[in-house]
mmCIF file of C-alpha atoms (C1' of nucleotides) in Angstrom:
data_model
loop_
_atom_site.group_PDB
_atom_site.id
_atom_site.type_symbol
_atom_site.label_atom_id
_atom_site.label_comp_id
_atom_site.label_asym_id
_atom_site.label_seq_id
_atom_site.Cartn_x
_atom_site.Cartn_y
_atom_site.Cartn_z
ATOM 1 C CA MET Z 251 -35.196 -0.023 -18.933
ATOM 2 C CA VAL Z 252 -37.946 0.724 -21.520
ATOM 3 C CA ALA Z 253 -36.028 2.641 -24.008
ATOM 4 C CA ARG Z 254 -36.456 6.122 -23.554
ATOM 5 C CA ARG Z 255 -37.176 7.319 -27.199
ATOM 6 C CA PRO Z 256 -35.955 10.332 -28.841
ATOM 7 C CA GLN Z 257 -38.919 12.746 -28.866
ATOM 8 C CA ARG Z 258 -37.756 14.691 -31.767
ATOM 9 C CA ASN Z 259 -35.902 14.002 -34.704
ATOM 10 C CA THR Z 260 -33.224 16.952 -34.649
ATOM 11 C CA ARG Z 261 -30.654 17.675 -37.121
ATOM 12 C CA GLN Z 262 -28.069 17.282 -34.574
ATOM 13 C CA ARG Z 263 -29.138 13.926 -33.680
ATOM 14 C CA ALA Z 264 -29.014 12.854 -37.230
ATOM 15 C CA VAL Z 265 -25.691 14.246 -37.941
ATOM 16 C CA VAL Z 266 -24.018 12.643 -34.824
ATOM 17 C CA LEU Z 267 -25.589 9.202 -35.854
ATOM 18 C CA GLU Z 268 -24.845 9.521 -39.496
ATOM 19 C CA GLU Z 269 -21.096 10.356 -38.871
ATOM 20 C CA LEU Z 270 -20.750 7.604 -36.235
ATOM 21 C CA MET Z 271 -22.209 5.165 -38.666
ATOM 22 C CA LYS Z 272 -19.833 6.103 -41.380
ATOM 23 C CA LEU Z 273 -16.854 5.332 -39.376
ATOM 24 C CA SER Z 274 -15.459 1.719 -38.995
ATOM 25 C CA CYS Z 275 -13.446 2.824 -35.862
ATOM 26 C CA HIS Z 276 -14.869 3.587 -32.586
ATOM 27 C CA PRO Z 277 -14.391 7.359 -31.660
ATOM 28 C CA THR Z 278 -14.646 9.127 -28.292
ATOM 29 C CA ALA Z 279 -17.359 11.512 -27.804
ATOM 30 C CA VAL Z 280 -14.758 14.513 -28.425
ATOM 31 C CA GLU Z 281 -13.505 12.756 -31.807
ATOM 32 C CA LEU Z 282 -17.061 12.485 -33.087
ATOM 33 C CA TYR Z 283 -17.608 16.012 -32.019
ATOM 34 C CA GLU Z 284 -14.739 17.302 -34.131
ATOM 35 C CA ILE Z 285 -15.905 15.220 -37.064
ATOM 36 C CA ALA Z 286 -19.512 16.271 -36.866
ATOM 37 C CA ARG Z 287 -18.611 19.928 -36.477
ATOM 38 C CA ALA Z 288 -17.162 19.973 -39.971
ATOM 39 C CA ARG Z 289 -20.761 19.411 -41.078
ATOM 40 C CA MET Z 290 -22.420 21.655 -38.495
ATOM 41 C CA PRO Z 291 -20.155 24.248 -37.094
ATOM 42 C CA LYS Z 292 -22.302 25.326 -34.306
ATOM 43 C CA LEU Z 293 -22.826 21.945 -32.955
ATOM 44 C CA SER Z 294 -21.951 21.750 -29.185
ATOM 45 C CA LEU Z 295 -20.108 19.102 -27.287
ATOM 46 C CA GLY Z 296 -23.000 18.830 -24.714
ATOM 47 C CA THR Z 297 -25.292 18.000 -27.446
ATOM 48 C CA VAL Z 298 -23.028 15.350 -28.668
ATOM 49 C CA TYR Z 299 -22.851 13.823 -25.300
ATOM 50 C CA ARG Z 300 -26.565 13.922 -24.888
ATOM 51 C CA ASN Z 301 -27.393 12.408 -28.179
ATOM 52 C CA LEU Z 302 -24.743 9.574 -27.774
ATOM 53 C CA GLU Z 303 -26.243 8.859 -24.544
ATOM 54 C CA LEU Z 304 -29.672 8.732 -25.781
ATOM 55 C CA LEU Z 305 -28.967 6.791 -28.884
ATOM 56 C CA ALA Z 306 -27.077 4.194 -26.644
ATOM 57 C CA GLU Z 307 -30.118 4.013 -24.231
ATOM 58 C CA ASN Z 308 -32.065 3.223 -27.351
ATOM 59 C CA GLY Z 309 -29.881 0.480 -28.445
ATOM 60 C CA VAL Z 310 -29.219 2.189 -31.677
ATOM 61 C CA ILE Z 311 -25.449 2.364 -30.843
ATOM 62 C CA GLN Z 312 -23.175 1.091 -28.345
ATOM 63 C CA LYS Z 313 -21.322 2.825 -25.638
ATOM 64 C CA LEU Z 314 -18.152 1.220 -24.846
ATOM 65 C CA GLN Z 315 -16.257 1.803 -21.604
ATOM 66 C CA LEU Z 316 -13.175 -0.300 -22.425
ATOM 67 C CA SER Z 317 -10.482 0.055 -19.775
ATOM 68 C CA GLY Z 318 -8.849 3.352 -20.065
ATOM 69 C CA ALA Z 319 -10.092 6.924 -19.833
ATOM 70 C CA GLU Z 320 -12.880 7.922 -21.991
ATOM 71 C CA ALA Z 321 -16.065 6.188 -23.672
ATOM 72 C CA ARG Z 322 -15.919 5.007 -27.175
ATOM 73 C CA PHE Z 323 -19.011 4.731 -29.369
ATOM 74 C CA ASP Z 324 -19.777 2.000 -31.726
ATOM 75 C CA GLY Z 325 -22.370 2.467 -34.476
ATOM 76 C CA ASN Z 326 -23.222 -1.307 -34.595
ATOM 77 C CA PRO Z 327 -25.633 -2.340 -31.798
ATOM 78 C CA GLU Z 328 -25.246 -6.079 -32.494
ATOM 79 C CA ARG Z 329 -23.379 -8.119 -29.927
ATOM 80 C CA HIS Z 330 -19.667 -8.413 -30.903
ATOM 81 C CA TYR Z 331 -16.481 -8.169 -29.120
ATOM 82 C CA HIS Z 332 -13.546 -5.693 -29.344
ATOM 83 C CA VAL Z 333 -9.872 -5.708 -29.536
ATOM 84 C CA ARG Z 334 -7.851 -2.786 -28.495
ATOM 85 C CA CYS Z 335 -4.356 -2.166 -29.564
ATOM 86 C CA THR Z 336 -2.044 -1.815 -26.512
ATOM 87 C CA ARG Z 337 0.245 0.644 -28.536
ATOM 88 C CA CYS Z 338 -2.065 2.875 -30.384
ATOM 89 C CA GLU Z 339 -5.256 2.409 -28.388
ATOM 90 C CA ARG Z 340 -7.306 1.902 -31.516
ATOM 91 C CA VAL Z 341 -10.402 -0.451 -31.237
ATOM 92 C CA ASP Z 342 -11.387 -2.908 -33.797
ATOM 93 C CA ASP Z 343 -14.283 -5.434 -33.873
ATOM 94 C CA VAL Z 344 -14.308 -9.172 -33.293
ATOM 95 C CA HIS Z 345 -17.346 -10.932 -34.639
ATOM 96 C CA ASP Z 346 -16.467 -14.468 -34.583
ATOM 97 C CA LEU Z 347 -15.511 -15.776 -31.252
ATOM 98 C CA PRO Z 348 -13.036 -18.891 -31.218
ATOM 99 C CA GLU Z 349 -14.933 -21.680 -29.245
ATOM 100 C CA ASP Z 350 -11.750 -22.466 -27.301
ATOM 101 C CA PHE Z 351 -10.927 -18.986 -26.243
ATOM 102 C CA VAL Z 352 -11.565 -19.970 -22.660
ATOM 103 C CA LYS Z 353 -8.564 -22.198 -22.639
ATOM 104 C CA GLY Z 354 -6.431 -19.155 -23.166
ATOM 105 C CA HIS Z 355 -4.652 -20.517 -26.258
ATOM 106 C CA ILE Z 356 -5.762 -17.466 -28.368
ATOM 107 C CA GLN Z 357 -2.586 -16.256 -30.118
ATOM 108 C CA SER Z 358 -4.107 -13.866 -32.597
ATOM 109 C CA LEU Z 359 -7.424 -12.459 -33.636
ATOM 110 C CA ALA Z 360 -8.309 -10.141 -36.408
ATOM 111 C CA GLY Z 361 -4.721 -9.714 -37.253
ATOM 112 C CA TYR Z 362 -3.815 -8.852 -33.760
ATOM 113 C CA ASP Z 363 -1.375 -10.267 -31.712
ATOM 114 C CA ILE Z 364 -3.298 -10.943 -28.723
ATOM 115 C CA VAL Z 365 -2.026 -10.067 -25.331
ATOM 116 C CA GLY Z 366 -4.957 -10.938 -23.058
ATOM 117 C CA PHE Z 367 -8.541 -10.412 -22.545
ATOM 118 C CA ARG Z 368 -10.988 -9.152 -20.155
ATOM 119 C CA LEU Z 369 -14.461 -10.714 -19.361
ATOM 120 C CA ASP Z 370 -16.959 -9.210 -17.022
ATOM 121 C CA PHE Z 371 -20.316 -10.388 -16.537
ATOM 122 C CA ARG Z 372 -23.343 -8.211 -15.481
ATOM 123 C CA GLY Z 373 -26.405 -9.502 -13.615
ATOM 124 C CA VAL Z 374 -28.375 -8.863 -10.463
ATOM 125 C CA CYS Z 375 -26.652 -9.867 -7.218
ATOM 126 C CA PRO Z 376 -28.449 -12.250 -4.900
ATOM 127 C CA ASP Z 377 -29.123 -9.277 -2.186
ATOM 128 C CA CYS Z 378 -30.731 -7.231 -5.105
ATOM 129 C CA GLN Z 379 -32.861 -10.272 -6.254
ATOM 130 C CA GLN Z 380 -34.323 -10.539 -2.739
ATOM 131 C CA ASP Z 381 -34.853 -6.992 -2.494
ATOM 132 C CA GLY Z 382 -37.078 -7.201 -5.722
ATOM 133 C CA CYS Z 383 -36.897 -3.631 -6.213
ATOM 134 C CA GLY Z 384 -36.931 -2.659 -9.764
ATOM 135 C CA THR Z 385 -34.251 -0.086 -10.149
ATOM 136 C CA ASP Z 386 -32.838 -1.893 -13.132
ATOM 137 C CA GLY Z 387 -36.086 -1.972 -14.974
ATOM 138 C CA GLY Z 388 -34.746 -4.584 -17.323
ATOM 139 C CA VAL Z 389 -31.467 -4.186 -18.809
ATOM 140 C CA SER Z 390 -31.264 -5.630 -22.432
ATOM 141 C CA PRO Z 391 -30.389 -9.228 -22.300
ATOM 142 C CA GLN Z 392 -27.567 -8.840 -24.709
ATOM 143 C CA GLY Z 393 -26.421 -5.573 -23.158
ATOM 144 C CA GLN Z 394 -22.670 -5.294 -23.184
ATOM 145 C CA ASP Z 395 -23.006 -2.135 -21.480
ATOM 146 C CA MET T 63 6.671 -3.487 -18.821
ATOM 147 C CA VAL T 64 9.544 -4.328 -16.347
ATOM 148 C CA ALA T 65 7.673 -3.607 -13.253
ATOM 149 C CA ARG T 66 8.728 -0.458 -11.430
ATOM 150 C CA ARG T 67 9.242 -1.716 -7.865
ATOM 151 C CA PRO T 68 8.240 0.376 -4.855
ATOM 152 C CA GLN T 69 11.486 1.928 -3.714
ATOM 153 C CA ARG T 70 10.464 2.204 -0.161
ATOM 154 C CA ASN T 71 8.139 0.566 2.182
ATOM 155 C CA THR T 72 6.106 3.285 3.721
ATOM 156 C CA ARG T 73 3.444 2.848 6.232
ATOM 157 C CA GLN T 74 0.985 4.426 3.712
ATOM 158 C CA ARG T 75 1.622 1.981 1.231
ATOM 159 C CA ALA T 76 1.217 -0.894 3.760
ATOM 160 C CA VAL T 77 -2.075 0.389 5.162
ATOM 161 C CA VAL T 78 -3.482 0.873 1.737
ATOM 162 C CA LEU T 79 -2.536 -2.592 0.654
ATOM 163 C CA GLU T 80 -3.631 -4.119 3.912
ATOM 164 C CA GLU T 81 -7.044 -2.544 3.907
ATOM 165 C CA LEU T 82 -7.640 -3.611 0.323
ATOM 166 C CA MET T 83 -6.779 -7.188 0.994
ATOM 167 C CA LYS T 84 -9.157 -7.255 3.775
ATOM 168 C CA LEU T 85 -12.017 -6.518 1.609
ATOM 169 C CA SER T 86 -13.865 -9.105 -0.301
ATOM 170 C CA CYS T 87 -15.481 -6.481 -2.523
ATOM 171 C CA HIS T 88 -13.673 -4.304 -4.978
ATOM 172 C CA PRO T 89 -13.499 -0.639 -3.891
ATOM 173 C CA THR T 90 -13.058 2.689 -5.608
ATOM 174 C CA ALA T 91 -9.762 4.636 -4.731
ATOM 175 C CA VAL T 92 -12.140 7.075 -2.736
ATOM 176 C CA GLU T 93 -13.744 4.226 -0.988
ATOM 177 C CA LEU T 94 -10.497 2.785 0.066
ATOM 178 C CA TYR T 95 -9.298 6.206 0.914
ATOM 179 C CA GLU T 96 -12.136 6.630 3.410
ATOM 180 C CA ILE T 97 -11.455 3.136 5.012
ATOM 181 C CA ALA T 98 -7.756 3.591 5.184
ATOM 182 C CA ARG T 99 -8.221 7.080 6.724
ATOM 183 C CA ALA T 100 -9.852 5.384 9.737
ATOM 184 C CA ARG T 101 -6.426 3.950 10.564
ATOM 185 C CA MET T 102 -4.237 6.786 9.218
ATOM 186 C CA PRO T 103 -6.313 10.122 9.553
ATOM 187 C CA LYS T 104 -3.750 12.313 7.655
ATOM 188 C CA LEU T 105 -3.463 9.859 4.624
ATOM 189 C CA SER T 106 -4.197 11.866 1.565
ATOM 190 C CA LEU T 107 -6.145 10.837 -1.482
ATOM 191 C CA GLY T 108 -3.351 11.465 -3.775
ATOM 192 C CA THR T 109 -1.103 9.138 -2.073
ATOM 193 C CA VAL T 110 -3.866 6.431 -2.210
ATOM 194 C CA TYR T 111 -4.064 6.780 -5.844
ATOM 195 C CA ARG T 112 -0.156 6.797 -6.276
ATOM 196 C CA ASN T 113 0.063 3.740 -4.305
ATOM 197 C CA LEU T 114 -2.739 1.762 -6.060
ATOM 198 C CA GLU T 115 -1.278 2.663 -9.418
ATOM 199 C CA LEU T 116 2.232 1.317 -8.147
ATOM 200 C CA LEU T 117 0.823 -1.756 -6.657
ATOM 201 C CA ALA T 118 -1.104 -2.480 -9.813
ATOM 202 C CA GLU T 119 1.890 -1.893 -11.917
ATOM 203 C CA ASN T 120 3.846 -4.377 -9.887
ATOM 204 C CA GLY T 121 1.026 -6.906 -10.222
ATOM 205 C CA VAL T 122 0.422 -7.009 -6.463
ATOM 206 C CA ILE T 123 -3.164 -5.959 -7.102
ATOM 207 C CA GLN T 124 -5.485 -5.443 -9.966
ATOM 208 C CA LYS T 125 -6.937 -2.307 -11.395
ATOM 209 C CA LEU T 126 -10.301 -2.935 -12.947
ATOM 210 C CA GLN T 127 -11.861 -0.505 -15.363
ATOM 211 C CA LEU T 128 -15.378 -2.108 -15.613
ATOM 212 C CA SER T 129 -17.875 -0.124 -17.528
ATOM 213 C CA GLY T 130 -18.827 2.647 -15.690
ATOM 214 C CA ALA T 131 -17.273 5.765 -14.063
ATOM 215 C CA GLU T 132 -14.268 5.054 -11.833
ATOM 216 C CA ALA T 133 -11.753 2.537 -11.406
ATOM 217 C CA ARG T 134 -11.901 -0.248 -8.913
ATOM 218 C CA PHE T 135 -9.237 -2.296 -7.178
ATOM 219 C CA ASP T 136 -8.944 -5.867 -6.415
ATOM 220 C CA GLY T 137 -6.503 -7.209 -3.996
ATOM 221 C CA ASN T 138 -6.278 -10.558 -5.828
ATOM 222 C CA PRO T 139 -3.813 -10.462 -8.557
ATOM 223 C CA GLU T 140 -4.714 -13.669 -9.984
ATOM 224 C CA ARG T 141 -6.640 -14.025 -13.295
ATOM 225 C CA HIS T 142 -10.433 -14.108 -12.718
ATOM 226 C CA TYR T 143 -13.403 -12.499 -13.976
ATOM 227 C CA HIS T 144 -15.896 -10.153 -12.499
ATOM 228 C CA VAL T 145 -19.825 -9.803 -12.142
ATOM 229 C CA ARG T 146 -21.366 -6.448 -11.491
ATOM 230 C CA CYS T 147 -24.616 -5.943 -10.135
ATOM 231 C CA THR T 148 -26.742 -3.779 -12.411
ATOM 232 C CA ARG T 149 -28.644 -2.487 -9.421
ATOM 233 C CA CYS T 150 -26.175 -1.845 -6.657
ATOM 234 C CA GLU T 151 -23.002 -1.729 -8.627
ATOM 235 C CA ARG T 152 -21.164 -4.023 -6.461
ATOM 236 C CA VAL T 153 -18.564 -6.399 -8.029
ATOM 237 C CA ASP T 154 -17.967 -10.018 -7.100
ATOM 238 C CA ASP T 155 -15.318 -12.374 -8.391
ATOM 239 C CA VAL T 156 -16.063 -15.368 -10.670
ATOM 240 C CA HIS T 157 -13.285 -17.986 -10.492
ATOM 241 C CA ASP T 158 -14.784 -20.924 -12.524
ATOM 242 C CA LEU T 159 -15.700 -20.101 -15.916
ATOM 243 C CA PRO T 160 -18.440 -22.241 -17.407
ATOM 244 C CA GLU T 161 -16.975 -23.789 -20.631
ATOM 245 C CA ASP T 162 -20.201 -23.058 -22.615
ATOM 246 C CA PHE T 163 -20.476 -19.505 -21.824
ATOM 247 C CA VAL T 164 -19.692 -18.510 -25.426
ATOM 248 C CA LYS T 165 -22.970 -19.974 -26.386
ATOM 249 C CA GLY T 166 -24.797 -17.385 -24.430
ATOM 250 C CA HIS T 167 -26.721 -19.885 -22.246
ATOM 251 C CA ILE T 168 -25.615 -18.485 -18.847
ATOM 252 C CA GLN T 169 -28.385 -17.889 -16.728
ATOM 253 C CA SER T 170 -26.699 -17.552 -13.380
ATOM 254 C CA LEU T 171 -23.411 -17.241 -11.889
ATOM 255 C CA ALA T 172 -22.120 -16.958 -8.343
ATOM 256 C CA GLY T 173 -25.769 -16.427 -7.188
ATOM 257 C CA TYR T 174 -26.114 -13.591 -9.713
ATOM 258 C CA ASP T 175 -29.016 -13.375 -12.279
ATOM 259 C CA ILE T 176 -26.922 -12.998 -15.452
ATOM 260 C CA VAL T 177 -28.050 -10.216 -17.682
ATOM 261 C CA GLY T 178 -25.181 -10.209 -20.084
ATOM 262 C CA PHE T 179 -21.347 -10.030 -20.368
ATOM 263 C CA ARG T 180 -18.612 -8.035 -21.802
ATOM 264 C CA LEU T 181 -15.765 -9.338 -23.536
ATOM 265 C CA ASP T 182 -12.666 -7.327 -24.601
ATOM 266 C CA PHE T 183 -9.418 -8.427 -26.140
ATOM 267 C CA ARG T 184 -6.180 -6.724 -25.954
ATOM 268 C CA GLY T 185 -3.313 -6.931 -28.354
ATOM 269 C CA VAL T 186 -1.137 -5.327 -30.902
ATOM 270 C CA CYS T 187 -2.885 -4.469 -34.163
ATOM 271 C CA PRO T 188 -1.437 -5.327 -37.511
ATOM 272 C CA ASP T 189 -0.208 -1.739 -38.217
ATOM 273 C CA CYS T 190 1.697 -1.630 -34.900
ATOM 274 C CA GLN T 191 3.192 -5.028 -35.552
ATOM 275 C CA GLN T 192 4.877 -3.669 -38.589
ATOM 276 C CA ASP T 193 5.915 -0.520 -37.085
ATOM 277 C CA GLY T 194 7.904 -2.665 -34.678
ATOM 278 C CA CYS T 195 8.171 0.201 -32.178
ATOM 279 C CA GLY T 196 8.238 -1.184 -28.707
ATOM 280 C CA THR T 197 5.955 1.296 -26.851
ATOM 281 C CA ASP T 198 4.145 -1.635 -25.086
ATOM 282 C CA GLY T 199 7.463 -3.051 -23.726
ATOM 283 C CA GLY T 200 5.642 -6.220 -23.065
ATOM 284 C CA VAL T 201 2.256 -6.326 -21.390
ATOM 285 C CA SER T 202 1.615 -9.210 -19.073
ATOM 286 C CA PRO T 203 0.210 -12.131 -21.271
ATOM 287 C CA GLN T 204 -2.372 -12.546 -18.580
ATOM 288 C CA GLY T 205 -3.075 -8.817 -18.361
ATOM 289 C CA GLN T 206 -6.688 -8.135 -17.991
ATOM 290 C CA ASP T 207 -5.910 -4.336 -17.784
ATOM 291 C "C1'" DG S 78 -48.217 27.050 -29.674
ATOM 292 C "C1'" DT S 79 -46.061 23.749 -26.489
ATOM 293 C "C1'" DG S 80 -42.420 21.551 -24.875
ATOM 294 C "C1'" DT S 81 -38.118 19.182 -26.164
ATOM 295 C "C1'" DA S 82 -33.364 20.010 -27.634
ATOM 296 C "C1'" DT S 83 -29.723 23.010 -28.438
ATOM 297 C "C1'" DG S 84 -25.849 26.134 -27.531
ATOM 298 C "C1'" DC S 85 -23.019 28.022 -24.413
ATOM 299 C "C1'" DA S 86 -20.679 28.039 -20.299
ATOM 300 C "C1'" DA S 87 -20.077 26.646 -15.701
ATOM 301 C "C1'" DA S 88 -19.770 23.164 -12.703
ATOM 302 C "C1'" DG S 89 -18.895 17.996 -11.341
ATOM 303 C "C1'" DC S 90 -16.215 14.103 -10.703
ATOM 304 C "C1'" DC S 91 -12.562 11.280 -10.700
ATOM 305 C "C1'" DT S 92 -7.670 11.428 -11.107
ATOM 306 C "C1'" DT S 93 -3.014 13.475 -11.602
ATOM 307 C "C1'" DT S 94 0.358 16.654 -10.550
ATOM 308 C "C1'" DG S 95 3.655 20.377 -8.473
ATOM 309 C "C1'" DC S 96 5.964 21.613 -4.330
ATOM 310 C "C1'" DA S 97 8.110 21.762 -0.168
ATOM 311 C "C1'" DG S 98 8.981 18.994 3.965
ATOM 312 C "C1'" DC S 99 9.440 14.280 5.889
ATOM 313 C "C1'" DA S 100 10.943 9.596 6.349
ATOM 314 C "C1'" DT S 101 13.061 5.443 4.699
ATOM 315 C "C1'" DG S 102 17.071 2.634 3.807
ATOM 316 C "C1'" DC R 177 21.769 11.959 4.562
ATOM 317 C "C1'" DA R 178 20.037 11.395 -0.206
ATOM 318 C "C1'" DT R 179 16.074 10.961 -2.396
ATOM 319 C "C1'" DG R 180 11.633 8.598 -2.860
ATOM 320 C "C1'" DC R 181 7.190 9.429 -0.787
ATOM 321 C "C1'" DT R 182 3.862 12.278 1.649
ATOM 322 C "C1'" DG R 183 0.199 15.923 2.341
ATOM 323 C "C1'" DC R 184 -1.895 19.587 0.536
ATOM 324 C "C1'" DA R 185 -4.052 21.973 -2.953
ATOM 325 C "C1'" DA R 186 -4.339 23.252 -7.600
ATOM 326 C "C1'" DA R 187 -5.031 21.702 -12.028
ATOM 327 C "C1'" DG R 188 -6.477 18.364 -15.818
ATOM 328 C "C1'" DG R 189 -9.577 15.693 -18.687
ATOM 329 C "C1'" DC R 190 -13.833 13.964 -19.484
ATOM 330 C "C1'" DT R 191 -18.753 14.441 -18.809
ATOM 331 C "C1'" DT R 192 -22.787 16.426 -17.094
ATOM 332 C "C1'" DT R 193 -25.932 20.212 -16.286
ATOM 333 C "C1'" DG R 194 -28.466 24.946 -15.874
ATOM 334 C "C1'" DC R 195 -30.498 28.256 -18.387
ATOM 335 C "C1'" DA R 196 -32.476 30.917 -22.009
ATOM 336 C "C1'" DT R 197 -33.372 30.433 -26.744
ATOM 337 C "C1'" DA R 198 -34.666 27.917 -31.042
ATOM 338 C "C1'" DC R 199 -37.017 24.454 -33.360
ATOM 339 C "C1'" DA R 200 -39.722 19.983 -34.030
ATOM 340 C "C1'" DC R 201 -44.332 18.513 -34.078
#
DNA sequence: GTGTATGCAAAGCCTTTGCAGCATG
DNA sequence: CATGCTGCAAAGGCTTTGCATACAC
């Protein structure tokens, strides 16, 4: 996917991105909408969604689709992992991955009491490799989503 | 989470489970509904959702919330990982995890041309550990979701 | 000035839920 | 024969989209 670039630098897009960057947490679109609206009262939710989608496509931010209802957004486009609290649903970052986590011995991480993890791969299945059709165009090799 | 057990063995629940078990793929609730309806035309979508949820709670099946829109269901409750095709969205299982995948050198897996992976941990955050409130009740230590 | 992005509101999609009747144990 | 489960349909929550207007370039 050759990144579709924002065509114009609108104030809305700037505000959405800036507010996301300020946050260490990973807000949902609606949460970010509420925050950004403090600065720009006429901002509409549709615009927030459109911009978040666009920014994620361009790799400026990450769209996280952790298990659970809605998408969350992460202002840091670098590869890293996430921990989510099973109680309060909050999401934190994990930057250093223990080498031995595969063995399932992880007890704690980033202060969290670890309960489990989820690991999903992404790729092109054998059938689609044969088809050779290029619908994916080339997903980021680092793409987590 | 003390598993809430199905109270009654209804024909609907049996059909939903049986049809899911037959599949090697990981259908959405709606897909499974279509399949099951072939055997039980009056089956309703609401019932499918209710039963899938119930079966997942009991650990009989797995509810997968891979990135993307809807939930998918896996008749195999054992811990394993998943690969999703970036083109056709199909989901396959990964049972053997390469020890060195952390290094990011995985090129292929289960015939897939691997493009990336996603790893999310689950646990109780430091704040919630202090609170000591037991809202999580005890999530499965192996729980992927 | 041209065409993209916005605001607004309606619609879409997946999922959940209320309710009255049915069927399981 | 009590009550959990079902079918049906409506509602809910998050997200997307159509359209006329406003704004970036």
